[in-house]
XYZ file of C-alpha atoms in Angstrom:
655
model
C 65.037 49.795 142.703
C 64.440 48.109 146.042
C 63.176 50.012 149.136
C 66.561 49.171 150.783
C 68.580 50.868 148.039
C 66.135 53.839 147.965
C 66.678 54.266 151.680
C 70.325 54.127 151.343
C 70.343 56.614 148.557
C 68.164 59.045 150.680
C 70.662 58.732 153.434
C 73.593 59.442 151.127
C 72.016 62.608 149.681
C 71.254 63.701 153.254
C 74.866 63.279 154.164
C 75.919 65.378 151.116
C 73.399 68.198 152.033
C 74.676 68.199 155.643
C 78.145 68.932 154.317
C 76.803 72.106 152.644
C 75.950 75.407 154.351
C 72.197 76.045 154.981
C 72.418 79.447 153.196
C 73.569 77.920 149.919
C 72.288 75.572 147.246
C 71.600 72.070 148.501
C 71.099 68.930 146.494
C 67.298 68.844 146.550
C 66.551 66.959 143.349
C 64.918 63.463 143.768
C 67.395 60.868 144.839
C 66.965 58.756 141.729
C 67.449 61.818 139.497
C 70.557 62.888 141.343
C 72.027 59.388 141.080
C 71.481 59.215 137.353
C 72.404 62.832 136.571
C 75.379 63.175 138.853
C 76.511 66.357 140.446
C 75.384 69.426 138.534
C 77.032 72.934 138.707
C 74.602 74.400 141.174
C 75.338 71.618 143.549
C 78.874 72.930 143.907
C 78.190 76.722 143.958
C 78.549 77.270 140.278
C 75.564 79.601 139.540
C 76.691 82.972 138.028
C 77.900 84.306 134.668
C 79.773 87.478 133.743
C 77.191 88.580 131.094
C 73.471 88.078 130.342
C 74.097 87.598 126.611
C 72.142 84.516 125.435
C 74.314 81.267 125.236
C 75.284 79.435 122.158
C 74.030 75.842 123.021
C 76.413 73.090 121.929
C 77.696 69.582 122.823
C 81.012 69.569 124.612
C 83.460 66.570 124.208
C 81.169 64.518 121.988
C 84.349 63.042 120.352
C 87.763 62.560 122.052
C 89.283 64.721 119.350
C 86.985 67.589 120.214
C 89.119 68.496 123.104
C 92.881 69.291 122.384
C 95.188 70.627 124.935
C 98.916 71.869 124.406
C 101.036 72.954 127.231
C 102.417 76.390 127.102
C 106.093 76.364 128.213
C 107.604 78.993 130.536
C 109.130 80.800 127.578
C 105.594 81.169 125.980
C 106.035 78.525 123.269
C 103.123 76.092 122.650
C 104.380 72.484 123.097
C 103.454 70.430 120.008
C 104.700 67.033 118.832
C 106.314 67.923 115.643
C 109.189 65.396 115.303
C 109.738 61.775 116.340
C 113.313 61.387 115.313
C 116.012 61.021 117.948
C 119.080 63.327 117.864
C 121.251 62.388 114.952
C 124.487 61.787 116.748
C 122.728 59.495 119.304
C 120.958 57.566 116.494
C 124.433 56.709 115.221
C 125.851 55.826 118.597
C 123.073 53.530 119.888
C 122.670 51.068 116.961
C 124.491 47.779 117.919
C 125.059 47.053 114.161
C 126.909 50.255 113.621
C 129.222 49.784 116.680
C 130.262 46.150 116.195
C 129.108 45.245 112.661
C 132.555 44.142 111.721
C 132.520 41.458 114.384
C 129.459 39.765 112.895
C 127.959 39.395 116.361
C 124.999 41.879 116.161
C 122.480 39.485 114.605
C 123.383 36.685 116.925
C 123.345 38.345 120.333
C 121.410 41.771 120.190
C 117.966 40.028 120.796
C 119.384 37.979 123.650
C 120.652 41.054 125.397
C 117.308 42.810 124.894
C 115.570 39.856 126.451
C 118.014 39.611 129.340
C 117.186 43.224 130.219
C 113.472 43.103 129.656
C 112.851 39.830 131.470
C 115.277 40.523 134.360
C 116.858 37.060 133.681
C 119.363 35.741 136.177
C 121.108 34.037 133.293
C 124.337 35.350 131.805
C 125.146 35.775 127.998
C 128.670 34.924 126.723
C 129.843 36.470 123.535
C 132.843 34.683 121.888
C 135.232 37.500 121.124
C 138.269 35.396 120.553
C 140.211 36.778 117.724
C 138.911 40.371 118.205
C 141.408 43.181 118.756
C 141.444 45.020 122.104
C 139.818 48.035 120.468
C 137.011 45.943 119.131
C 136.434 44.299 122.472
C 136.488 47.673 124.163
C 133.925 49.018 121.723
C 131.501 46.255 122.653
C 131.954 47.055 126.346
C 131.497 50.735 125.838
C 128.396 50.282 123.738
C 126.707 47.965 126.330
C 127.535 50.467 129.070
C 126.173 53.300 126.978
C 122.919 51.536 125.940
C 122.068 49.857 129.134
C 123.861 51.872 131.801
C 123.714 50.193 135.266
C 121.207 47.572 134.103
C 124.032 45.216 132.921
C 127.519 44.395 134.008
C 130.218 43.116 131.590
C 133.603 41.563 131.911
C 136.008 39.618 129.703
C 137.083 35.967 130.666
C 139.046 33.157 129.246
C 137.953 29.490 129.150
C 140.077 26.461 129.561
C 141.218 26.631 125.954
C 142.326 30.187 126.390
C 139.506 31.635 124.372
C 138.178 34.983 125.165
C 134.374 35.759 125.954
C 132.604 38.938 127.056
C 130.130 37.912 129.854
C 126.925 39.997 130.184
C 124.902 39.769 133.272
C 121.939 41.763 134.717
C 123.512 44.120 137.213
C 122.677 43.370 140.879
C 124.339 46.424 142.176
C 123.485 50.070 141.712
C 126.363 51.642 139.844
C 127.277 55.288 139.401
C 125.686 56.243 136.145
C 127.938 59.208 135.796
C 130.728 56.664 134.801
C 128.761 55.727 131.769
C 126.826 58.828 130.760
C 128.702 60.997 128.177
C 130.378 63.910 129.937
C 129.473 66.234 127.001
C 125.760 65.463 127.182
C 123.343 67.301 129.592
C 121.845 64.950 132.236
C 118.142 65.390 131.541
C 116.205 64.237 128.537
C 113.120 66.361 127.777
C 110.576 65.138 125.320
C 107.061 65.912 124.102
C 104.318 63.422 125.183
C 101.166 63.232 123.048
C 98.401 61.050 124.575
C 94.812 60.302 123.810
C 92.108 59.380 126.422
C 94.600 58.835 129.213
C 95.590 60.868 132.334
C 99.124 61.881 132.789
C 99.762 59.880 135.917
C 98.639 56.664 134.209
C 100.968 57.439 131.276
C 103.888 58.067 133.447
C 103.274 54.737 135.240
C 103.313 52.984 131.852
C 106.515 54.790 130.797
C 108.221 53.908 134.235
C 107.504 50.198 133.607
C 108.598 50.089 129.953
C 111.670 52.255 130.547
C 112.413 50.535 133.895
C 112.835 53.721 135.865
C 111.121 54.845 139.073
C 107.848 56.819 138.664
C 109.159 59.709 140.619
C 112.100 60.259 138.195
C 109.766 61.090 135.323
C 108.873 64.764 135.862
C 106.206 66.924 134.217
C 104.984 70.492 134.721
C 101.279 69.551 135.251
C 98.734 66.731 134.628
C 96.316 67.098 131.731
C 92.751 66.014 130.945
C 92.074 62.379 130.435
C 89.338 62.755 127.809
C 90.862 64.340 124.890
C 94.137 64.671 122.990
C 96.930 66.393 124.952
C 100.691 67.342 124.429
C 103.013 68.291 127.215
C 106.759 68.067 128.064
C 108.274 65.352 130.286
C 111.781 64.986 131.538
C 113.847 62.038 132.879
C 117.366 61.818 134.081
C 120.205 60.046 132.268
C 117.937 58.286 129.754
C 118.784 57.925 126.038
C 116.212 59.310 123.571
C 116.507 56.223 121.515
C 115.117 54.120 124.347
C 112.006 56.410 124.706
C 111.532 56.428 120.926
C 111.336 52.655 120.912
C 108.395 52.722 123.311
C 105.353 50.718 122.179
C 102.217 51.801 123.978
C 98.694 52.332 122.621
C 97.608 55.989 122.586
C 101.086 57.341 123.549
C 103.511 59.046 121.251
C 106.735 60.780 122.179
C 109.167 63.046 120.279
C 110.937 66.540 120.111
C 113.857 64.928 122.065
C 116.280 67.451 123.594
C 118.911 67.125 126.470
C 119.048 69.991 129.138
C 120.929 70.653 132.207
C 117.818 70.898 134.444
C 114.694 68.780 135.082
C 111.172 69.813 134.733
C 109.243 70.754 137.934
C 105.656 70.684 138.716
C 104.326 74.099 137.810
C 106.931 74.879 135.214
C 104.417 76.060 132.630
C 102.802 79.325 131.597
C 99.461 77.781 130.915
C 97.586 75.700 128.435
C 96.421 76.228 124.809
C 92.996 74.635 124.191
C 91.304 73.751 120.850
C 87.679 72.730 121.420
C 84.759 71.875 119.209
C 81.190 72.528 120.329
C 78.913 70.390 118.170
C 75.437 71.167 116.780
C 75.433 74.811 118.034
C 72.236 76.837 117.931
C 72.772 80.437 116.672
C 74.033 82.286 113.587
C 77.411 83.578 113.070
C 76.457 86.974 114.333
C 75.102 85.560 117.595
C 78.245 83.430 117.995
C 80.405 86.393 117.364
C 78.571 88.491 119.899
C 78.893 85.854 122.671
C 82.604 85.451 122.070
C 83.206 89.158 122.014
C 81.366 89.460 125.313
C 83.771 86.672 126.641
C 86.783 88.470 125.411
C 85.691 91.730 127.214
C 84.133 90.391 130.500
C 85.908 87.067 130.850
C 84.500 84.198 132.878
C 84.010 83.449 136.526
C 87.039 81.444 137.620
C 85.126 78.745 139.358
C 86.568 75.313 140.247
C 84.842 73.015 137.665
C 82.694 69.903 138.332
C 85.899 67.790 137.785
C 87.252 69.189 141.017
C 84.506 67.459 143.072
C 84.927 63.757 141.890
C 82.465 61.615 140.091
C 80.593 60.026 143.020
C 77.242 61.584 144.079
C 77.117 59.338 147.224
C 80.567 60.510 148.426
C 81.797 63.642 146.616
C 85.375 64.476 147.394
C 84.394 67.608 149.289
C 82.435 65.529 151.781
C 85.589 63.567 152.635
C 87.591 66.784 152.728
C 85.271 68.364 155.275
C 85.742 65.404 157.606
C 89.513 65.546 157.282
C 89.475 69.381 157.879
C 87.467 68.609 161.003
C 89.986 66.086 162.058
C 87.565 63.170 161.783
C 89.493 60.512 159.902
C 87.004 57.835 160.908
C 84.131 59.776 159.283
C 86.259 60.333 156.239
C 86.838 56.668 155.842
C 83.159 56.021 156.220
C 82.518 58.321 153.225
C 85.233 56.775 151.107
C 84.148 53.091 151.881
C 80.413 53.784 151.648
C 78.735 51.545 148.998
C 77.662 53.555 145.870
C 74.588 51.610 144.497
C 73.973 52.119 140.724
C 76.971 54.436 140.358
C 78.852 51.932 138.173
C 77.284 49.657 135.633
C 79.323 46.588 136.438
C 80.307 45.489 139.918
C 84.157 45.151 140.444
C 86.283 43.980 143.334
C 86.347 47.537 144.896
C 82.493 47.610 144.972
C 82.487 44.199 146.561
C 85.149 45.175 149.143
C 83.054 48.240 150.050
C 79.896 46.316 150.471
C 81.599 43.623 152.732
C 83.250 46.311 154.857
C 80.000 48.284 155.209
C 78.183 45.327 156.400
C 80.821 43.774 158.660
C 83.259 46.618 159.429
C 85.905 43.827 159.162
C 88.723 45.046 156.876
C 90.177 41.563 156.678
C 87.071 40.118 155.197
C 86.931 43.098 152.831
C 90.405 42.578 151.886
C 89.589 39.079 150.632
C 87.557 40.765 147.818
C 90.487 42.861 146.498
C 92.886 41.705 143.771
C 96.673 42.374 144.402
C 96.677 44.854 141.479
C 94.002 47.091 143.004
C 95.677 50.357 143.889
C 92.497 52.428 144.466
C 92.218 54.656 147.461
C 89.659 52.161 148.902
C 92.096 49.233 148.511
C 94.962 51.208 150.160
C 92.662 52.079 153.125
C 91.206 48.496 153.538
C 94.846 46.981 153.413
C 95.946 49.560 156.064
C 93.115 48.861 158.378
C 93.569 45.075 157.926
C 97.275 45.374 158.802
C 97.151 48.110 161.561
C 93.787 47.375 163.077
C 90.194 48.382 162.197
C 90.456 51.645 164.111
C 93.811 52.779 162.945
C 92.123 55.514 160.866
C 94.993 58.120 160.797
C 97.505 55.359 159.733
C 95.202 54.666 156.754
C 95.554 58.097 155.503
C 99.247 58.260 156.046
C 99.758 55.439 153.526
C 97.784 57.211 150.833
C 99.932 59.417 148.576
C 99.900 63.008 149.950
C 98.408 64.410 146.719
C 95.333 62.279 147.121
C 94.798 63.451 150.778
C 95.186 67.043 149.419
C 92.651 66.234 146.672
C 89.940 65.829 149.366
C 90.911 68.784 151.439
C 91.312 71.093 148.366
C 87.890 70.022 147.150
C 86.402 71.176 150.443
C 88.154 74.502 150.095
C 87.014 74.781 146.444
C 83.340 74.236 147.229
C 83.447 76.990 149.875
C 85.366 79.280 147.400
C 82.720 78.674 144.726
C 79.912 79.421 147.001
C 81.482 82.662 148.446
C 82.206 83.967 145.003
C 78.738 83.229 143.757
C 77.165 84.950 146.708
C 79.450 87.878 146.427
C 78.501 88.344 142.670
C 74.772 87.957 143.495
C 74.935 90.800 146.055
C 77.639 93.155 144.646
C 77.946 92.337 141.055
C 81.069 92.305 138.970
C 82.977 95.294 140.421
C 85.517 95.759 143.082
C 84.311 96.926 146.431
C 86.042 98.447 149.482
C 87.661 95.614 151.472
C 88.310 93.251 148.547
C 91.763 91.835 148.173
C 94.262 92.223 145.444
C 97.894 91.193 144.914
C 100.201 93.943 146.220
C 102.003 94.558 142.885
C 98.807 94.200 140.956
C 100.362 91.347 138.913
C 98.823 87.930 138.296
C 100.831 85.893 140.668
C 98.161 83.372 141.625
C 99.406 80.504 143.585
C 98.034 77.301 141.979
C 96.536 74.614 144.085
C 96.694 72.399 141.189
C 98.335 72.885 137.774
C 95.800 71.245 135.569
C 92.591 71.882 133.809
C 90.505 69.868 136.079
C 91.556 66.263 136.220
C 92.040 66.235 139.901
C 89.347 63.725 140.702
C 91.521 60.679 140.406
C 91.036 58.203 143.168
C 92.810 55.198 141.593
C 96.402 56.179 141.469
C 99.502 53.913 141.355
C 101.528 53.273 144.512
C 104.251 55.720 143.596
C 102.998 59.257 142.964
C 104.173 62.549 141.516
C 103.781 65.140 144.150
C 101.185 67.815 143.607
C 102.170 71.415 144.486
C 101.408 71.729 148.117
C 100.533 75.184 149.087
C 101.704 74.516 152.585
C 105.217 74.749 151.147
C 104.585 77.688 148.776
C 105.276 81.252 149.638
C 102.229 83.242 148.842
C 102.267 86.590 147.048
C 101.334 89.429 149.273
C 97.862 90.927 149.152
C 96.429 94.164 150.153
C 92.990 95.515 150.840
C 91.233 97.893 148.509
C 90.448 101.218 150.157
C 88.153 103.959 149.332
C 91.110 105.903 148.033
C 92.475 103.446 145.615
C 89.142 101.794 144.568
C 89.073 103.389 141.207
C 92.457 101.971 140.036
C 91.207 98.327 140.172
C 88.911 96.117 138.078
C 87.184 92.891 138.864
C 90.066 91.143 137.124
C 92.391 92.327 139.878
C 90.223 90.896 142.822
C 91.398 87.736 144.509
C 89.628 85.728 147.135
C 91.227 83.204 149.442
C 90.547 79.496 149.732
C 89.953 79.133 153.471
C 93.055 78.322 155.528
C 95.035 79.168 158.606
C 97.448 81.536 156.858
C 95.426 83.769 154.601
C 93.732 87.075 154.920
C 89.944 87.477 154.352
C 88.255 90.436 152.696
C 87.933 93.350 155.128
C 84.095 93.776 154.540
C 80.915 91.767 154.845
C 82.419 88.941 152.716
C 85.139 88.313 155.313
C 82.344 87.420 157.810
C 80.831 85.061 155.264
C 83.946 82.957 155.476
C 83.881 82.924 159.253
C 80.205 81.913 159.314
C 80.544 79.248 156.724
C 83.462 77.628 158.560
C 81.626 77.888 161.787
C 78.739 75.867 160.240
C 81.276 72.925 160.164
C 82.546 73.827 163.646
C 85.747 75.193 162.117
C 87.884 78.355 162.304
C 90.846 79.452 160.344
C 93.003 78.443 163.344
C 91.540 74.969 163.471
C 92.662 74.433 159.853
C 96.206 74.355 161.146
C 96.999 70.775 162.397
C 99.886 69.349 164.294
C 99.869 66.622 161.608
C 100.843 68.596 158.506
C 99.110 66.002 156.313
C 95.797 67.542 157.155
C 96.797 71.127 157.636
C 95.593 73.846 155.252
C 97.230 77.213 154.818
C 94.931 78.412 152.089
C 95.791 80.353 148.896
C 94.352 83.109 146.647
C 92.494 82.841 143.356
C 91.349 85.536 140.850
C 87.461 85.560 140.910
C 87.199 86.489 137.208
C 89.742 85.592 134.550
C 90.132 85.955 130.768
C 90.762 83.489 127.902
C 93.719 84.868 125.967
C 94.456 84.805 122.085
C 90.962 83.632 121.470
C 90.112 82.632 117.820
C 87.026 80.880 116.469
C 85.291 79.559 113.440
C 82.098 77.775 112.627
C 82.156 74.392 110.641
C 79.266 73.006 108.663
C 79.145 69.197 108.351
C 76.669 66.462 107.639
C 77.599 63.825 110.214
C 77.467 64.627 113.972
C 80.385 62.376 114.286
C 82.651 63.984 111.776
C 86.377 64.403 112.814
C 86.596 68.198 112.989
C 89.976 68.738 114.743
C 93.411 67.227 113.951
C 95.597 66.062 116.816
C 99.363 66.633 116.772
C 100.006 63.167 115.712
C 97.564 63.463 112.841
C 99.231 66.623 111.660
C 102.587 64.876 111.837
C 101.184 62.051 109.658
C 99.932 64.740 107.149
C 96.290 63.927 107.544
C 94.210 66.473 105.800
C 91.977 68.825 107.867
C 88.262 68.742 107.695
C 86.745 71.256 105.174
C 83.466 72.911 106.046
C 80.645 71.865 103.648
C 77.987 74.116 102.179
C 74.508 73.787 103.778
C 75.626 70.999 106.223
C 73.142 69.333 108.503
C 75.074 70.511 111.561
C 76.941 73.568 112.558
C 79.651 73.427 115.075
C 81.954 75.943 116.637
C 85.775 75.581 116.765
C 87.347 77.703 119.365
C 90.923 78.157 120.419
C 92.320 80.028 123.531
C 94.976 80.051 126.108
C 94.443 79.858 129.990
C 96.742 80.352 132.965
C 97.468 77.115 135.109
C 94.595 76.122 137.294
C 91.968 77.796 135.149
C 89.306 75.462 133.847
C 88.447 75.361 130.154
C 84.975 74.044 130.973
C 84.187 77.324 132.750
C 85.121 79.182 129.477
C 82.820 76.944 127.518
C 80.041 77.415 130.139
C 80.302 81.123 129.698
C 79.825 80.822 125.877
C 76.947 78.226 126.035
C 75.238 79.323 129.219
C 74.526 75.724 129.985
C 75.498 73.159 132.641
C 78.796 71.460 131.743
C 77.890 68.216 133.578
C 78.199 64.888 131.670
C 74.528 64.246 131.947
C 73.580 67.561 130.392
C 76.008 66.962 127.520
C 74.754 63.430 126.959
C 71.126 64.725 126.819
C 72.055 67.346 124.191
C 73.699 64.654 122.089
C 70.670 62.469 122.517
C 68.460 65.279 121.290
C 70.692 65.865 118.238
C 70.690 62.210 117.390
C 66.862 62.046 117.675
C 66.461 64.940 115.391
C 68.120 62.958 112.641
C 65.901 59.913 112.995
C 62.485 58.724 114.055
C 61.398 58.982 117.694
C 62.961 56.068 119.634
C 61.085 53.224 121.166
C 60.566 52.786 124.801
C 63.192 49.995 124.681
C 65.667 52.425 123.141
C 64.872 55.069 125.809
C 65.436 52.587 128.598
C 68.738 51.476 127.149
C 69.750 55.087 126.670
C 69.079 55.967 130.331
C 71.141 53.081 131.462
C 74.181 54.100 129.482
C 74.248 57.764 130.762
C 76.842 57.019 133.500
C 78.892 54.828 131.167
C 79.244 56.520 127.809
C 79.077 60.176 128.407
C 82.146 62.349 128.323
C 83.801 62.960 131.704
C 86.798 64.857 132.760
C 88.803 62.763 135.227
């Protein structure tokens, strides 16, 4: 590594540390170590546990199939992909052959019509219907309207020889879809989406392109982890199930089609059901049982997981968030566009654009490095600066989807929340104290800042975005302060702490002062978090400091290959794949654990409580490396070097 790069990395780590409060953990590890290892839990305030029971060491997310997530609907049912057939009546209605088979035209024209719609052709298709009855011609018109809606227009004409033709064109006008949608059918199609190793936003973008509908018409209750197999419900207005069923996209499956009178909204879920495998665990069944029983009783600290803070060490999302909270858009852009040496294995156009901008501060020169299909935050900012001027910093953030701006601001709030909670537990333990806050009706009415298990560090979204729940537009549940008189009626599970904001109450005790002091370190107050520009304003919200995993079940599995498939996904169950059967005296022992969490709780924090180990990708990669080395001879120096180079590429991550 060159002296220049070393110097730049030192400067980057200094910047990160300056964003932290002096009284809390700083990133003090050697620069090169930090770069290769990435952020660790202690760097973002995650330091405490609810029990001192020894952990059951294990590897998290070694295989994609080791992390299975199923959404829990508002009625409490677990969403699973259990059927891929369309409703029977619709299947009959939407087959061109069934509608006009007697005309003999289906084989000749159906492919042409499909291509017309798919390719957005300006040509027209003429179907010779001379000799057909009026009813037969009408059935063709009705079918085309039913199948393609406003995408095509049809009319009947006669040629010079008085022969009749139905002319089909790609519609250039937006027609009222209510005219073609069956009156007896509810407007919204709901369907289960099962995906593998893809984030929800990316899948929605793919669906919108293939179904030719706008991104924001495809609704979901919450985004799900990228790395793993996940199932959730989606809804779209006035779209036939048959069209969705014909989708052909890798790692995406749909099913369980049903029509309803209302659409899904972000937050319309009760929680998520997780099925997780921890591989190569250390401990006998009694020790595992003890660790899990302690988890059931004492719960886990409800930290914001590492996923919340982005994947960059040079510019974590909370550093950008602090700049935005302070009203310094120029500094925020500096952090976002700062070069990130060695953070990616292969240079791409975003890296090149960052480098050019950093050296020249000329967005037009940087813009030349970007492809037209680059929709990263960096690309959006550079395009805005090139168009509006190199100092039009506020404008740059106004063209970024609001949920990405909130990502940075919420990351800053989350870092402060993690730190406050850790210090509070270090000093006062896991019991309520006078001055703590609880919801007034003592019910769990936590307002989610996000409705995901962690995949909020996405900085490469498409142009059209699904809005995140914005707490500026959410009515908070009321809180009250614990007094000496009612202290005995509460447990630690009732206590909620605020994320800093202009419209929250702070604990009426010593901890309330910690919030004030922590904000003051950044020259901020609660009042200053309210901005005239609502894009950067933070009201704050409340979050339970300790939570529980519900309906928890577990089992140990013995197997001979570290890479054995130990969990079945929904699609594998649907295809009747047989589950893995534990083998006697297997070389490895793994833990299968299943539990439910409320929205915004992180499954990685449950795993952390069981294993008592850091959940960072580097730690997991190191455990995997140790497991592999135990099964073979000591690797050569060459192998060691290659392994270290792969750490940032191959290890499991939660985007």
